[in-house]
């Protein structure tokens, strides 16, 4: 049954390596309790996953997106642009930004910032 199922899936996902990755991901989803979209017919999870891909009850694109999301470990964080950093640090637009602040200058700047509020 699996060989026929793989041949049916190659039409939907031409790259066999991609097909293996998608079917394995879907089989793991099924194992963790995701609802089936085809009858099990006493088949194991990988065969059910291949049948779902072959019958297009699971879209290859949606599976690919879920696979990518499941493997992401780092979330992108928007960082401030460099030209806005002096404004965020309290420097004037035209004044050159100082790279090294002494402790005394830093404390003075913090005290001034608290006094302005």
mmCIF file of N, CA and C in Angstrom:
data_model
loop_
_atom_site.group_PDB
_atom_site.id
_atom_site.type_symbol
_atom_site.label_atom_id
_atom_site.label_comp_id
_atom_site.label_asym_id
_atom_site.label_seq_id
_atom_site.Cartn_x
_atom_site.Cartn_y
_atom_site.Cartn_z
ATOM 1 N N UNK A 1 0.825 -1.199 0.000
ATOM 2 C CA UNK A 1 0.000 0.000 0.000
ATOM 3 C C UNK A 1 0.869 1.263 0.000
ATOM 4 N N UNK A 2 1.971 1.257 0.726
ATOM 5 C CA UNK A 2 2.790 2.465 0.844
ATOM 6 C C UNK A 2 3.428 2.832 -0.487
ATOM 7 N N UNK A 3 3.891 1.866 -1.260
ATOM 8 C CA UNK A 3 4.524 2.177 -2.538
ATOM 9 C C UNK A 3 3.534 2.872 -3.468
ATOM 10 N N UNK A 4 2.331 2.360 -3.547
ATOM 11 C CA UNK A 4 1.304 2.982 -4.393
ATOM 12 C C UNK A 4 0.995 4.378 -3.874
ATOM 13 N N UNK A 5 0.944 4.538 -2.562
ATOM 14 C CA UNK A 5 0.645 5.840 -1.976
ATOM 15 C C UNK A 5 1.743 6.841 -2.307
ATOM 16 N N UNK A 6 2.998 6.451 -2.231
ATOM 17 C CA UNK A 6 4.105 7.349 -2.560
ATOM 18 C C UNK A 6 4.013 7.768 -4.020
ATOM 19 N N UNK A 7 3.731 6.823 -4.909
ATOM 20 C CA UNK A 7 3.610 7.170 -6.328
ATOM 21 C C UNK A 7 2.457 8.124 -6.575
ATOM 22 N N UNK A 8 1.380 7.999 -5.791
ATOM 23 C CA UNK A 8 0.267 8.942 -5.914
ATOM 24 C C UNK A 8 0.656 10.333 -5.413
ATOM 25 N N UNK A 9 1.517 10.390 -4.424
ATOM 26 C CA UNK A 9 1.912 11.671 -3.824
ATOM 27 C C UNK A 9 2.909 12.444 -4.675
ATOM 28 N N UNK A 10 3.696 11.760 -5.482
ATOM 29 C CA UNK A 10 4.732 12.428 -6.273
ATOM 30 C C UNK A 10 4.107 13.432 -7.237
ATOM 31 N N UNK A 11 2.864 13.217 -7.619
ATOM 32 C CA UNK A 11 2.166 14.188 -8.464
ATOM 33 C C UNK A 11 1.933 15.495 -7.702
ATOM 34 N N UNK A 12 1.680 15.380 -6.390
ATOM 35 C CA UNK A 12 1.375 16.563 -5.582
ATOM 36 C C UNK A 12 2.635 17.242 -5.060
ATOM 37 N N UNK A 13 3.642 16.424 -4.697
ATOM 38 C CA UNK A 13 4.919 16.939 -4.200
ATOM 39 C C UNK A 13 6.013 16.260 -5.020
ATOM 40 N N UNK A 14 6.512 16.910 -6.063
ATOM 41 C CA UNK A 14 7.441 16.256 -6.984
ATOM 42 C C UNK A 14 8.776 15.837 -6.361
ATOM 43 N N UNK A 15 9.253 16.577 -5.395
ATOM 44 C CA UNK A 15 10.528 16.245 -4.765
ATOM 45 C C UNK A 15 10.278 15.212 -3.667
ATOM 46 N N UNK A 16 10.851 14.035 -3.817
ATOM 47 C CA UNK A 16 10.615 12.955 -2.854
ATOM 48 C C UNK A 16 11.147 13.286 -1.469
ATOM 49 N N UNK A 17 12.215 14.058 -1.389
ATOM 50 C CA UNK A 17 12.756 14.443 -0.084
ATOM 51 C C UNK A 17 11.777 15.359 0.646
ATOM 52 N N UNK A 18 11.185 16.307 -0.093
ATOM 53 C CA UNK A 18 10.156 17.165 0.497
ATOM 54 C C UNK A 18 8.966 16.331 0.941
ATOM 55 N N UNK A 19 8.599 15.370 0.113
ATOM 56 C CA UNK A 19 7.468 14.501 0.439
ATOM 57 C C UNK A 19 7.728 13.761 1.747
ATOM 58 N N UNK A 20 8.920 13.248 1.923
ATOM 59 C CA UNK A 20 9.253 12.529 3.162
ATOM 60 C C UNK A 20 9.150 13.466 4.355
ATOM 61 N N UNK A 21 9.670 14.668 4.230
ATOM 62 C CA UNK A 21 9.622 15.632 5.334
ATOM 63 C C UNK A 21 8.182 15.992 5.691
ATOM 64 N N UNK A 22 7.364 16.253 4.667
ATOM 65 C CA UNK A 22 5.974 16.632 4.919
ATOM 66 C C UNK A 22 5.179 15.479 5.519
ATOM 67 N N UNK A 23 5.354 14.283 4.971
ATOM 68 C CA UNK A 23 4.618 13.124 5.477
ATOM 69 C C UNK A 23 5.054 12.793 6.907
ATOM 70 N N UNK A 24 6.340 12.905 7.192
ATOM 71 C CA UNK A 24 6.816 12.637 8.553
ATOM 72 C C UNK A 24 6.238 13.650 9.535
ATOM 73 N N UNK A 25 6.192 14.907 9.123
ATOM 74 C CA UNK A 25 5.613 15.934 9.992
ATOM 75 C C UNK A 25 4.139 15.654 10.244
ATOM 76 N N UNK A 26 3.423 15.301 9.192
ATOM 77 C CA UNK A 26 1.994 15.006 9.344
ATOM 78 C C UNK A 26 1.791 13.765 10.209
ATOM 79 N N UNK A 27 2.641 12.756 10.056
ATOM 80 C CA UNK A 27 2.532 11.556 10.886
ATOM 81 C C UNK A 27 2.750 11.904 12.359
ATOM 82 N N UNK A 28 3.672 12.817 12.646
ATOM 83 C CA UNK A 28 3.883 13.256 14.033
ATOM 84 C C UNK A 28 2.671 14.017 14.552
ATOM 85 N N UNK A 29 2.062 14.831 13.686
ATOM 86 C CA UNK A 29 0.837 15.534 14.092
ATOM 87 C C UNK A 29 -0.263 14.536 14.439
ATOM 88 N N UNK A 30 -0.416 13.513 13.620
ATOM 89 C CA UNK A 30 -1.435 12.482 13.873
ATOM 90 C C UNK A 30 -1.140 11.772 15.190
ATOM 91 N N UNK A 31 0.137 11.482 15.437
ATOM 92 C CA UNK A 31 0.520 10.786 16.658
ATOM 93 C C UNK A 31 0.219 11.618 17.909
ATOM 94 N N UNK A 32 0.246 12.940 17.776
ATOM 95 C CA UNK A 32 -0.034 13.803 18.927
ATOM 96 C C UNK A 32 -1.506 14.167 19.051
ATOM 97 N N UNK A 33 -2.353 13.569 18.202
ATOM 98 C CA UNK A 33 -3.788 13.755 18.376
ATOM 99 C C UNK A 33 -4.484 14.608 17.346
ATOM 100 N N UNK A 34 -3.813 15.010 16.302
ATOM 101 C CA UNK A 34 -4.452 15.804 15.256
ATOM 102 C C UNK A 34 -5.523 14.944 14.572
ATOM 103 N N UNK A 35 -6.684 15.517 14.253
ATOM 104 C CA UNK A 35 -7.746 14.706 13.639
ATOM 105 C C UNK A 35 -7.373 14.237 12.230
ATOM 106 N N UNK A 36 -7.796 13.051 11.893
ATOM 107 C CA UNK A 36 -7.541 12.485 10.565
ATOM 108 C C UNK A 36 -8.504 13.082 9.550
ATOM 109 N N UNK A 37 -8.052 13.212 8.315
ATOM 110 C CA UNK A 37 -8.919 13.728 7.250
ATOM 111 C C UNK A 37 -9.295 12.627 6.256
ATOM 112 N N UNK A 38 -8.799 11.401 6.473
ATOM 113 C CA UNK A 38 -9.186 10.225 5.679
ATOM 114 C C UNK A 38 -9.429 9.073 6.653
ATOM 115 N N UNK A 39 -10.079 8.013 6.182
ATOM 116 C CA UNK A 39 -10.291 6.838 7.021
ATOM 117 C C UNK A 39 -8.966 6.130 7.263
ATOM 118 N N UNK A 40 -8.776 5.645 8.479
ATOM 119 C CA UNK A 40 -7.516 4.997 8.835
ATOM 120 C C UNK A 40 -7.344 3.670 8.111
ATOM 121 N N UNK A 41 -8.372 2.859 7.976
ATOM 122 C CA UNK A 41 -8.310 1.555 7.308
ATOM 123 C C UNK A 41 -7.179 0.686 7.848
ATOM 124 N N UNK A 42 -6.959 0.715 9.163
ATOM 125 C CA UNK A 42 -5.937 -0.107 9.827
ATOM 126 C C UNK A 42 -4.515 0.216 9.349
ATOM 127 N N UNK A 43 -4.293 1.423 8.825
ATOM 128 C CA UNK A 43 -2.961 1.843 8.379
ATOM 129 C C UNK A 43 -2.243 2.568 9.514
ATOM 130 N N UNK A 44 -0.929 2.555 9.459
ATOM 131 C CA UNK A 44 -0.137 3.284 10.448
ATOM 132 C C UNK A 44 -0.068 4.757 10.067
ATOM 133 N N UNK A 45 0.385 5.574 10.989
ATOM 134 C CA UNK A 45 0.380 7.038 10.805
ATOM 135 C C UNK A 45 1.111 7.507 9.547
ATOM 136 N N UNK A 46 2.300 6.990 9.212
ATOM 137 C CA UNK A 46 2.960 7.470 7.990
ATOM 138 C C UNK A 46 2.157 7.178 6.723
ATOM 139 N N UNK A 47 1.501 6.020 6.665
ATOM 140 C CA UNK A 47 0.692 5.682 5.488
ATOM 141 C C UNK A 47 -0.539 6.571 5.427
ATOM 142 N N UNK A 48 -1.143 6.841 6.588
ATOM 143 C CA UNK A 48 -2.301 7.746 6.629
ATOM 144 C C UNK A 48 -1.882 9.135 6.153
ATOM 145 N N UNK A 49 -0.713 9.586 6.591
ATOM 146 C CA UNK A 49 -0.212 10.906 6.174
ATOM 147 C C UNK A 49 -0.016 10.946 4.664
ATOM 148 N N UNK A 50 0.570 9.906 4.097
ATOM 149 C CA UNK A 50 0.753 9.854 2.643
ATOM 150 C C UNK A 50 -0.589 9.833 1.923
ATOM 151 N N UNK A 51 -1.537 9.092 2.453
ATOM 152 C CA UNK A 51 -2.868 9.056 1.818
ATOM 153 C C UNK A 51 -3.539 10.423 1.871
ATOM 154 N N UNK A 52 -3.369 11.141 2.967
ATOM 155 C CA UNK A 52 -3.937 12.492 3.068
ATOM 156 C C UNK A 52 -3.317 13.421 2.032
ATOM 157 N N UNK A 53 -2.015 13.308 1.836
ATOM 158 C CA UNK A 53 -1.347 14.144 0.832
ATOM 159 C C UNK A 53 -1.802 13.743 -0.565
ATOM 160 N N UNK A 54 -1.914 12.442 -0.827
ATOM 161 C CA UNK A 54 -2.316 11.951 -2.150
ATOM 162 C C UNK A 54 -3.738 12.388 -2.491
ATOM 163 N N UNK A 55 -4.623 12.331 -1.507
ATOM 164 C CA UNK A 55 -6.023 12.715 -1.749
ATOM 165 C C UNK A 55 -6.247 14.211 -1.585
ATOM 166 N N UNK A 56 -5.175 14.939 -1.282
ATOM 167 C CA UNK A 56 -5.200 16.392 -1.121
ATOM 168 C C UNK A 56 -6.167 16.871 -0.047
ATOM 169 N N UNK A 57 -6.354 16.058 0.985
ATOM 170 C CA UNK A 57 -7.120 16.545 2.137
ATOM 171 C C UNK A 57 -6.207 17.366 3.045
ATOM 172 N N UNK A 58 -4.889 17.199 2.851
ATOM 173 C CA UNK A 58 -3.884 18.037 3.498
ATOM 174 C C UNK A 58 -3.070 18.698 2.386
ATOM 175 N N UNK A 59 -3.119 20.007 2.326
ATOM 176 C CA UNK A 59 -2.383 20.742 1.299
ATOM 177 C C UNK A 59 -0.887 20.692 1.589
ATOM 178 N N UNK A 60 -0.101 20.486 0.543
ATOM 179 C CA UNK A 60 1.358 20.442 0.704
ATOM 180 C C UNK A 60 1.880 21.781 1.213
ATOM 181 N N UNK A 61 1.314 22.887 0.742
ATOM 182 C CA UNK A 61 1.765 24.213 1.182
ATOM 183 C C UNK A 61 1.462 24.437 2.656
ATOM 184 N N UNK A 62 0.249 24.046 3.093
ATOM 185 C CA UNK A 62 -0.099 24.213 4.502
ATOM 186 C C UNK A 62 0.783 23.333 5.384
ATOM 187 N N UNK A 63 1.039 22.119 4.935
ATOM 188 C CA UNK A 63 1.937 21.242 5.683
ATOM 189 C C UNK A 63 3.339 21.834 5.774
ATOM 190 N N UNK A 64 3.809 22.403 4.677
ATOM 191 C CA UNK A 64 5.148 23.007 4.653
ATOM 192 C C UNK A 64 5.219 24.168 5.651
ATOM 193 N N UNK A 65 4.187 25.006 5.686
ATOM 194 C CA UNK A 65 4.168 26.130 6.619
ATOM 195 C C UNK A 65 4.152 25.647 8.065
ATOM 196 N N UNK A 66 3.354 24.619 8.355
ATOM 197 C CA UNK A 66 3.308 24.086 9.718
ATOM 198 C C UNK A 66 4.637 23.451 10.106
ATOM 199 N N UNK A 67 5.292 22.795 9.149
ATOM 200 C CA UNK A 67 6.601 22.200 9.405
ATOM 201 C C UNK A 67 7.621 23.274 9.746
ATOM 202 N N UNK A 68 7.613 24.362 8.990
ATOM 203 C CA UNK A 68 8.544 25.464 9.239
ATOM 204 C C UNK A 68 8.280 26.074 10.614
ATOM 205 N N UNK A 69 7.005 26.313 10.929
ATOM 206 C CA UNK A 69 6.669 26.901 12.228
ATOM 207 C C UNK A 69 7.083 25.995 13.378
ATOM 208 N N UNK A 70 6.936 24.695 13.198
ATOM 209 C CA UNK A 70 7.294 23.778 14.283
ATOM 210 C C UNK A 70 8.797 23.731 14.517
ATOM 211 N N UNK A 71 9.590 24.061 13.506
ATOM 212 C CA UNK A 71 11.050 24.015 13.642
ATOM 213 C C UNK A 71 11.661 25.355 14.014
ATOM 214 N N UNK A 72 10.874 26.415 14.030
ATOM 215 C CA UNK A 72 11.413 27.722 14.379
ATOM 216 C C UNK A 72 11.681 27.783 15.872
ATOM 217 N N UNK A 73 12.877 28.201 16.221
ATOM 218 C CA UNK A 73 13.232 28.322 17.633
ATOM 219 C C UNK A 73 13.490 29.765 18.031
ATOM 220 N N UNK A 74 13.636 30.640 17.072
ATOM 221 C CA UNK A 74 13.951 32.028 17.369
ATOM 222 C C UNK A 74 12.905 32.915 16.718
ATOM 223 N N UNK A 75 12.420 33.870 17.466
ATOM 224 C CA UNK A 75 11.424 34.802 16.967
ATOM 225 C C UNK A 75 12.132 36.084 16.581
ATOM 226 N N UNK A 76 11.814 36.594 15.401
ATOM 227 C CA UNK A 76 12.443 37.833 14.945
ATOM 228 C C UNK A 76 11.942 39.000 15.786
ATOM 229 N N UNK A 77 12.874 39.849 16.184
ATOM 230 C CA UNK A 77 12.548 41.026 16.981
ATOM 231 C C UNK A 77 12.926 42.249 16.174
ATOM 232 N N UNK A 78 11.992 43.179 16.062
ATOM 233 C CA UNK A 78 12.299 44.426 15.370
ATOM 234 C C UNK A 78 13.184 45.268 16.273
ATOM 235 N N UNK A 79 14.342 45.630 15.753
ATOM 236 C CA UNK A 79 15.251 46.474 16.516
ATOM 237 C C UNK A 79 15.191 47.881 15.964
ATOM 238 N N UNK A 80 15.397 48.881 16.828
ATOM 239 C CA UNK A 80 15.351 50.265 16.346
ATOM 240 C C UNK A 80 16.444 50.524 15.316
ATOM 241 N N UNK A 81 16.106 51.398 14.390
ATOM 242 C CA UNK A 81 17.079 51.743 13.362
ATOM 243 C C UNK A 81 18.193 52.570 13.983
ATOM 244 N N UNK A 82 19.388 52.469 13.386
ATOM 245 C CA UNK A 82 20.547 53.147 13.957
ATOM 246 C C UNK A 82 20.392 54.664 13.985
ATOM 247 N N UNK A 83 19.735 55.233 12.963
ATOM 248 C CA UNK A 83 19.628 56.687 12.931
ATOM 249 C C UNK A 83 18.692 57.201 14.021
ATOM 250 N N UNK A 84 17.885 56.348 14.612
ATOM 251 C CA UNK A 84 17.002 56.773 15.694
ATOM 252 C C UNK A 84 17.598 56.498 17.069
ATOM 253 N N UNK A 85 18.680 55.778 17.138
ATOM 254 C CA UNK A 85 19.275 55.443 18.421
ATOM 255 C C UNK A 85 19.670 56.682 19.225
ATOM 256 N N UNK A 86 20.296 57.722 18.632
ATOM 257 C CA UNK A 86 20.634 58.900 19.448
ATOM 258 C C UNK A 86 19.389 59.550 20.044
ATOM 259 N N UNK A 87 18.268 59.542 19.329
ATOM 260 C CA UNK A 87 17.040 60.123 19.862
ATOM 261 C C UNK A 87 16.538 59.313 21.051
ATOM 262 N N UNK A 88 16.664 58.000 20.959
ATOM 263 C CA UNK A 88 16.227 57.158 22.059
ATOM 264 C C UNK A 88 17.132 57.298 23.282
ATOM 265 N N UNK A 89 18.387 57.597 23.034
ATOM 266 C CA UNK A 89 19.339 57.724 24.131
ATOM 267 C C UNK A 89 19.324 59.128 24.740
ATOM 268 N N UNK A 90 18.532 60.044 24.209
ATOM 269 C CA UNK A 90 18.416 61.376 24.769
ATOM 270 C C UNK A 90 19.356 62.391 24.164
ATOM 271 N N UNK A 91 20.059 62.064 23.107
ATOM 272 C CA UNK A 91 20.988 63.004 22.479
ATOM 273 C C UNK A 91 20.230 63.892 21.501
ATOM 274 N N UNK A 92 20.791 65.042 21.240
ATOM 275 C CA UNK A 92 20.206 65.951 20.264
ATOM 276 C C UNK A 92 20.451 65.421 18.861
ATOM 277 N N UNK A 93 19.656 65.883 17.896
ATOM 278 C CA UNK A 93 19.822 65.443 16.514
ATOM 279 C C UNK A 93 21.172 65.835 15.949
ATOM 280 N N UNK A 94 21.570 67.074 16.185
ATOM 281 C CA UNK A 94 22.793 67.587 15.578
ATOM 282 C C UNK A 94 24.037 67.256 16.393
ATOM 283 N N UNK A 95 23.873 66.899 17.647
ATOM 284 C CA UNK A 95 25.034 66.626 18.501
ATOM 285 C C UNK A 95 25.594 65.253 18.168
ATOM 286 N N UNK A 96 26.912 65.138 18.121
ATOM 287 C CA UNK A 96 27.497 63.820 17.856
ATOM 288 C C UNK A 96 27.253 62.881 19.035
ATOM 289 N N UNK A 97 26.971 61.639 18.734
ATOM 290 C CA UNK A 97 26.718 60.654 19.783
ATOM 291 C C UNK A 97 28.046 60.225 20.402
ATOM 292 N N UNK A 98 28.069 60.147 21.724
ATOM 293 C CA UNK A 98 29.272 59.724 22.424
ATOM 294 C C UNK A 98 29.220 58.208 22.574
ATOM 295 N N UNK A 99 30.306 57.563 22.212
ATOM 296 C CA UNK A 99 30.322 56.105 22.284
ATOM 297 C C UNK A 99 30.612 55.610 23.695
ATOM 298 N N UNK A 100 31.489 56.306 24.417
ATOM 299 C CA UNK A 100 31.802 55.838 25.759
ATOM 300 C C UNK A 100 31.408 56.909 26.769
ATOM 301 N N UNK A 101 30.504 56.562 27.637
ATOM 302 C CA UNK A 101 30.086 57.475 28.687
ATOM 303 C C UNK A 101 30.744 57.022 29.978
ATOM 304 N N UNK A 102 31.255 57.981 30.706
ATOM 305 C CA UNK A 102 31.789 57.612 32.007
ATOM 306 C C UNK A 102 30.610 57.371 32.943
ATOM 307 N N UNK A 103 30.877 56.744 34.071
ATOM 308 C CA UNK A 103 29.813 56.483 35.029
ATOM 309 C C UNK A 103 29.175 57.782 35.498
ATOM 310 N N UNK A 104 30.028 58.761 35.711
ATOM 311 C CA UNK A 104 29.541 60.046 36.196
ATOM 312 C C UNK A 104 28.601 60.704 35.183
ATOM 313 N N UNK A 105 28.997 60.709 33.910
ATOM 314 C CA UNK A 105 28.154 61.301 32.857
ATOM 315 C C UNK A 105 26.849 60.532 32.707
ATOM 316 N N UNK A 106 26.909 59.225 32.829
ATOM 317 C CA UNK A 106 25.707 58.413 32.715
ATOM 318 C C UNK A 106 24.747 58.690 33.861
ATOM 319 N N UNK A 107 25.272 58.758 35.090
ATOM 320 C CA UNK A 107 24.420 59.059 36.234
ATOM 321 C C UNK A 107 23.810 60.448 36.119
ATOM 322 N N UNK A 108 24.617 61.428 35.648
ATOM 323 C CA UNK A 108 24.114 62.781 35.477
ATOM 324 C C UNK A 108 22.974 62.800 34.449
ATOM 325 N N UNK A 109 23.156 62.068 33.343
ATOM 326 C CA UNK A 109 22.127 62.018 32.308
ATOM 327 C C UNK A 109 20.855 61.361 32.845
ATOM 328 N N UNK A 110 21.002 60.320 33.651
ATOM 329 C CA UNK A 110 19.831 59.662 34.235
ATOM 330 C C UNK A 110 19.109 60.580 35.210
ATOM 331 N N UNK A 111 19.858 61.313 36.030
ATOM 332 C CA UNK A 111 19.252 62.231 36.988
ATOM 333 C C UNK A 111 18.506 63.354 36.265
ATOM 334 N N UNK A 112 19.098 63.859 35.178
ATOM 335 C CA UNK A 112 18.446 64.917 34.390
ATOM 336 C C UNK A 112 17.164 64.377 33.760
ATOM 337 N N UNK A 113 17.207 63.142 33.269
ATOM 338 C CA UNK A 113 16.029 62.553 32.637
ATOM 339 C C UNK A 113 14.914 62.362 33.650
ATOM 340 N N UNK A 114 15.256 61.989 34.886
ATOM 341 C CA UNK A 114 14.235 61.818 35.913
ATOM 342 C C UNK A 114 13.679 63.171 36.358
ATOM 343 N N UNK A 115 14.519 64.195 36.357
ATOM 344 C CA UNK A 115 14.071 65.533 36.737
ATOM 345 C C UNK A 115 13.137 66.140 35.726
ATOM 346 N N UNK A 116 13.237 65.740 34.473
ATOM 347 C CA UNK A 116 12.377 66.290 33.420
ATOM 348 C C UNK A 116 10.980 65.702 33.455
ATOM 349 N N UNK A 117 10.822 64.563 34.078
ATOM 350 C CA UNK A 117 9.489 63.908 34.094
ATOM 351 C C UNK A 117 8.599 64.489 35.102
#
